[in-house]
């Protein structure tokens, strides 16, 4: 399972993440104002990374989604990204899905993750998934935890990538393992390097039990 941490300018944290085998998450909210547009390690090499769309940060800051900033990020960093999170509406249900689908023609040719949000069910997205279109489990924390197993079953049934967002504790990592997620992201190791050993230890363990 791949682990992504938000790109940080703190050199000590970057070195720790690289040594632990983590990857970086970037997007409009992170790239804004940076001279270096591609995530790099402290030795100057480009890190493996995922490209987020910035919708979560806009939601938190009560700002409208910036489509132009997202498009600029795709032009700069889309080609080298492991995958790109299709624009979505946080907790937006089927409106979010419709919004995401309107962006799919623009992202044709990229490997993308389709965000699922509160109110979306497995059969709403099944037809859109495949080898190059995976699942990004967003939404509210409560909904994410309640439905994680649903998305795990769906991803396995269609053979697509499963990513779970905002995973910042060992318990959440074990849940990701239980539902057989392919990757997750979080900010804990970005902000607090002291949390990395605990998270990395959980990442290395195999879990055979479920968590509520």
CSV table of N, CA and C in Angstrom, one decimal, residues 14 21 32 103 130 156 162 212:
chain,number,residue,atom,x,y,z
A,14,UNK,N,10.9,16.1,4.8
A,14,UNK,CA,11.1,15.5,3.5
A,14,UNK,C,12.1,14.4,3.6
A,21,UNK,N,10.1,5.7,2.5
A,21,UNK,CA,9.4,5.2,1.3
A,21,UNK,C,8.1,5.8,1.0
A,32,UNK,N,0.8,26.7,-5.1
A,32,UNK,CA,0.6,28.2,-5.2
A,32,UNK,C,1.7,28.9,-4.5
A,103,UNK,N,-15.6,16.9,-15.9
A,103,UNK,CA,-14.1,17.1,-16.0
A,103,UNK,C,-13.4,16.0,-16.7
A,130,UNK,N,-12.3,1.5,-13.8
A,130,UNK,CA,-11.6,0.6,-14.6
A,130,UNK,C,-10.1,0.8,-14.3
A,156,UNK,N,-12.3,-4.1,-5.6
A,156,UNK,CA,-11.9,-5.4,-5.9
A,156,UNK,C,-12.7,-6.1,-7.0
A,162,UNK,N,-7.9,1.9,-5.4
A,162,UNK,CA,-8.6,2.4,-4.3
A,162,UNK,C,-7.7,3.3,-3.4
A,212,UNK,N,-14.1,-0.7,13.7
A,212,UNK,CA,-15.3,0.1,13.5
A,212,UNK,C,-15.0,1.5,13.4
